[in-house]
PDB file of C-alpha atoms in Angstrom:
ATOM      1  CA  UNK A   1      -0.148  -0.245   0.321  1.00 80.00           C
ATOM      2  CA  UNK A   2       2.760   2.527   0.720  1.00 83.00           C
ATOM      3  CA  UNK A   3       4.703   1.930  -2.408  1.00 85.00           C
ATOM      4  CA  UNK A   4       1.366   2.662  -4.403  1.00 85.00           C
ATOM      5  CA  UNK A   5       1.071   5.628  -2.650  1.00 87.00           C
ATOM      6  CA  UNK A   6       4.651   6.744  -3.327  1.00 90.00           C
ATOM      7  CA  UNK A   7       4.263   5.776  -6.754  1.00 88.00           C
ATOM      8  CA  UNK A   8       1.257   7.695  -7.215  1.00 91.00           C
ATOM      9  CA  UNK A   9       2.402  10.639  -5.603  1.00 88.00           C
ATOM     10  CA  UNK A  10       5.854  10.452  -8.220  1.00 89.00           C
ATOM     11  CA  UNK A  11       3.559  10.089 -10.809  1.00 88.00           C
ATOM     12  CA  UNK A  12       1.333  13.089 -10.312  1.00 88.00           C
ATOM     13  CA  UNK A  13       4.308  15.122  -9.196  1.00 87.00           C
ATOM     14  CA  UNK A  14       6.033  14.353 -12.516  1.00 82.00           C
ATOM     15  CA  UNK A  15       2.358  15.013 -14.508  1.00 78.00           C
ATOM     16  CA  UNK A  16       1.941  18.390 -12.584  1.00 81.00           C
ATOM     17  CA  UNK A  17       5.835  19.374 -13.601  1.00 71.00           C
ATOM     18  CA  UNK A  18       5.103  18.661 -17.189  1.00 62.00           C
ATOM     19  CA  UNK A  19       2.292  20.619 -17.460  1.00 72.00           C
ATOM     20  CA  UNK A  20       3.607  23.922 -15.633  1.00 73.00           C
ATOM     21  CA  UNK A  21       6.800  23.574 -17.660  1.00 63.00           C
ATOM     22  CA  UNK A  22       4.740  22.645 -20.797  1.00 61.00           C
ATOM     23  CA  UNK A  23       2.092  25.002 -20.934  1.00 63.00           C
ATOM     24  CA  UNK A  24       1.690  27.604 -18.285  1.00 67.00           C
ATOM     25  CA  UNK A  25       5.118  28.430 -17.808  1.00 68.00           C
ATOM     26  CA  UNK A  26       5.447  29.364 -21.679  1.00 75.00           C
ATOM     27  CA  UNK A  27       2.288  31.401 -21.325  1.00 71.00           C
ATOM     28  CA  UNK A  28       3.473  32.709 -17.992  1.00 73.00           C
ATOM     29  CA  UNK A  29       6.735  34.182 -19.698  1.00 79.00           C
ATOM     30  CA  UNK A  30       4.488  35.396 -22.646  1.00 81.00           C
ATOM     31  CA  UNK A  31       2.494  37.645 -20.371  1.00 79.00           C
ATOM     32  CA  UNK A  32       5.209  38.720 -18.119  1.00 80.00           C
ATOM     33  CA  UNK A  33       8.606  38.615 -20.151  1.00 83.00           C
ATOM     34  CA  UNK A  34      10.387  37.105 -17.116  1.00 81.00           C
ATOM     35  CA  UNK A  35      13.691  35.561 -18.197  1.00 81.00           C
ATOM     36  CA  UNK A  36      13.772  36.967 -21.841  1.00 86.00           C
ATOM     37  CA  UNK A  37      15.614  40.074 -22.570  1.00 88.00           C
ATOM     38  CA  UNK A  38      12.476  42.266 -23.002  1.00 89.00           C
ATOM     39  CA  UNK A  39      11.439  42.322 -19.247  1.00 89.00           C
ATOM     40  CA  UNK A  40      11.055  45.365 -16.867  1.00 91.00           C
ATOM     41  CA  UNK A  41      14.137  44.211 -14.978  1.00 92.00           C
ATOM     42  CA  UNK A  42      16.327  43.687 -18.077  1.00 92.00           C
ATOM     43  CA  UNK A  43      15.337  47.267 -19.443  1.00 93.00           C
ATOM     44  CA  UNK A  44      16.482  48.953 -16.178  1.00 93.00           C
ATOM     45  CA  UNK A  45      19.786  46.680 -16.533  1.00 94.00           C
ATOM     46  CA  UNK A  46      19.566  47.772 -20.338  1.00 93.00           C
ATOM     47  CA  UNK A  47      19.662  51.622 -19.077  1.00 93.00           C
ATOM     48  CA  UNK A  48      23.423  51.384 -18.392  1.00 93.00           C
ATOM     49  CA  UNK A  49      24.184  50.423 -22.026  1.00 92.00           C
ATOM     50  CA  UNK A  50      25.798  52.755 -24.467  1.00 93.00           C
ATOM     51  CA  UNK A  51      23.301  52.482 -27.063  1.00 92.00           C
ATOM     52  CA  UNK A  52      19.813  51.926 -25.949  1.00 94.00           C
ATOM     53  CA  UNK A  53      17.384  49.297 -27.810  1.00 93.00           C
ATOM     54  CA  UNK A  54      14.123  49.977 -28.836  1.00 93.00           C
ATOM     55  CA  UNK A  55      11.904  46.309 -29.472  1.00 90.00           C
ATOM     56  CA  UNK A  56       8.781  46.439 -32.003  1.00 85.00           C
ATOM     57  CA  UNK A  57       6.236  43.574 -32.082  1.00 82.00           C
ATOM     58  CA  UNK A  58       5.481  43.548 -35.632  1.00 76.00           C
ATOM     59  CA  UNK A  59       7.578  43.585 -39.097  1.00 66.00           C
ATOM     60  CA  UNK A  60       7.667  46.983 -40.519  1.00 63.00           C
ATOM     61  CA  UNK A  61       5.219  46.708 -43.348  1.00 61.00           C
ATOM     62  CA  UNK A  62       5.650  50.594 -45.150  1.00 62.00           C
ATOM     63  CA  UNK A  63       5.160  50.985 -48.755  1.00 60.00           C
ATOM     64  CA  UNK A  64       8.980  52.600 -48.476  1.00 63.00           C
ATOM     65  CA  UNK A  65      11.609  52.457 -46.295  1.00 66.00           C
ATOM     66  CA  UNK A  66      14.124  54.678 -45.065  1.00 75.00           C
ATOM     67  CA  UNK A  67      17.419  53.431 -43.582  1.00 78.00           C
ATOM     68  CA  UNK A  68      16.861  54.957 -40.133  1.00 84.00           C
ATOM     69  CA  UNK A  69      19.627  53.401 -38.563  1.00 85.00           C
ATOM     70  CA  UNK A  70      22.550  55.703 -39.023  1.00 88.00           C
ATOM     71  CA  UNK A  71      19.786  58.667 -37.811  1.00 90.00           C
ATOM     72  CA  UNK A  72      18.998  56.385 -34.350  1.00 91.00           C
ATOM     73  CA  UNK A  73      23.142  56.024 -34.033  1.00 92.00           C
ATOM     74  CA  UNK A  74      23.079  59.813 -34.154  1.00 92.00           C
ATOM     75  CA  UNK A  75      20.836  59.856 -31.157  1.00 93.00           C
ATOM     76  CA  UNK A  76      22.101  56.799 -29.336  1.00 92.00           C
ATOM     77  CA  UNK A  77      19.660  54.186 -29.874  1.00 94.00           C
ATOM     78  CA  UNK A  78      18.699  51.524 -32.062  1.00 92.00           C
ATOM     79  CA  UNK A  79      15.270  49.638 -33.098  1.00 90.00           C
ATOM     80  CA  UNK A  80      15.372  45.681 -33.031  1.00 88.00           C
ATOM     81  CA  UNK A  81      12.557  42.773 -34.053  1.00 86.00           C
ATOM     82  CA  UNK A  82      11.284  41.429 -30.702  1.00 81.00           C
ATOM     83  CA  UNK A  83       7.974  40.097 -31.473  1.00 76.00           C
ATOM     84  CA  UNK A  84       6.365  36.592 -31.290  1.00 78.00           C
ATOM     85  CA  UNK A  85       8.368  35.918 -28.014  1.00 81.00           C
ATOM     86  CA  UNK A  86       6.635  38.036 -25.616  1.00 86.00           C
ATOM     87  CA  UNK A  87       3.095  39.992 -25.443  1.00 86.00           C
ATOM     88  CA  UNK A  88       2.714  43.513 -26.670  1.00 88.00           C
ATOM     89  CA  UNK A  89       2.348  44.654 -23.377  1.00 90.00           C
ATOM     90  CA  UNK A  90       5.621  43.409 -22.145  1.00 90.00           C
ATOM     91  CA  UNK A  91       7.361  44.971 -25.134  1.00 92.00           C
ATOM     92  CA  UNK A  92       5.691  48.414 -24.395  1.00 93.00           C
ATOM     93  CA  UNK A  93       6.430  48.662 -20.464  1.00 93.00           C
ATOM     94  CA  UNK A  94      10.338  47.641 -21.815  1.00 94.00           C
ATOM     95  CA  UNK A  95      10.365  50.380 -24.311  1.00 94.00           C
ATOM     96  CA  UNK A  96       8.528  52.736 -21.662  1.00 95.00           C
ATOM     97  CA  UNK A  97      11.570  52.549 -19.519  1.00 95.00           C
ATOM     98  CA  UNK A  98      14.184  52.994 -22.209  1.00 95.00           C
ATOM     99  CA  UNK A  99      12.269  55.844 -23.958  1.00 96.00           C
ATOM    100  CA  UNK A 100      12.537  57.413 -20.340  1.00 96.00           C
ATOM    101  CA  UNK A 101      16.411  56.808 -20.442  1.00 96.00           C
ATOM    102  CA  UNK A 102      16.875  58.059 -23.510  1.00 95.00           C
ATOM    103  CA  UNK A 103      14.947  61.206 -22.752  1.00 95.00           C
ATOM    104  CA  UNK A 104      17.143  61.609 -19.707  1.00 96.00           C
ATOM    105  CA  UNK A 105      20.508  61.375 -21.812  1.00 95.00           C
ATOM    106  CA  UNK A 106      19.627  63.462 -24.843  1.00 94.00           C
ATOM    107  CA  UNK A 107      16.832  65.593 -23.736  1.00 94.00           C
ATOM    108  CA  UNK A 108      13.206  66.241 -24.948  1.00 96.00           C
ATOM    109  CA  UNK A 109      14.545  69.000 -27.343  1.00 96.00           C
ATOM    110  CA  UNK A 110      16.860  66.522 -29.038  1.00 95.00           C
ATOM    111  CA  UNK A 111      13.774  63.612 -29.042  1.00 95.00           C
ATOM    112  CA  UNK A 112      11.428  66.176 -30.779  1.00 96.00           C
ATOM    113  CA  UNK A 113      14.558  66.789 -33.576  1.00 95.00           C
ATOM    114  CA  UNK A 114      14.897  63.246 -33.990  1.00 94.00           C
ATOM    115  CA  UNK A 115      11.328  62.637 -34.721  1.00 93.00           C
ATOM    116  CA  UNK A 116      11.606  65.547 -37.393  1.00 94.00           C
ATOM    117  CA  UNK A 117      14.302  64.351 -39.094  1.00 93.00           C
ATOM    118  CA  UNK A 118      12.777  60.460 -39.454  1.00 89.00           C
ATOM    119  CA  UNK A 119       9.406  61.861 -40.737  1.00 89.00           C
ATOM    120  CA  UNK A 120      11.096  64.124 -43.462  1.00 90.00           C
ATOM    121  CA  UNK A 121      12.957  61.274 -44.158  1.00 88.00           C
ATOM    122  CA  UNK A 122       9.763  59.255 -44.745  1.00 85.00           C
ATOM    123  CA  UNK A 123       7.861  61.978 -46.700  1.00 87.00           C
ATOM    124  CA  UNK A 124      11.084  62.389 -49.007  1.00 87.00           C
ATOM    125  CA  UNK A 125      11.164  58.383 -49.703  1.00 85.00           C
ATOM    126  CA  UNK A 126       7.029  58.863 -50.103  1.00 85.00           C
ATOM    127  CA  UNK A 127       7.563  61.532 -52.539  1.00 86.00           C
ATOM    128  CA  UNK A 128      10.377  59.505 -54.351  1.00 84.00           C
ATOM    129  CA  UNK A 129       8.197  56.135 -54.353  1.00 81.00           C
ATOM    130  CA  UNK A 130       5.407  57.849 -55.711  1.00 82.00           C
ATOM    131  CA  UNK A 131       6.816  60.099 -58.525  1.00 77.00           C
ATOM    132  CA  UNK A 132       5.619  63.519 -57.070  1.00 64.00           C
TER     133      UNK A 132
END
């Protein structure tokens, strides 16, 4: 009788661990970002990097593309694809921490200057694409 109880307990423990690690933990990671480079805690650590990295969750679907990399490098950040591994809200939280640090480093004025330059490049690319 004692062996049956122990075997049943071990089987139940194994089944619980399998379900937890296989299904629940994956969902837990997706919605919290814990143990990924996209978590809030990793964002706090990444604030100390020389170049800050923003992650976006979907691939760009622009009709025209501009090379924003060199412009972003001038302002001390870059963008990378990070979608599919964590939810949008996790990336949004990560990016908000990085944006706060970037604005702290370069200031609101420089951030607005970057956005104006990026919009200008996009407008030029659109005009070239449509031949206007």
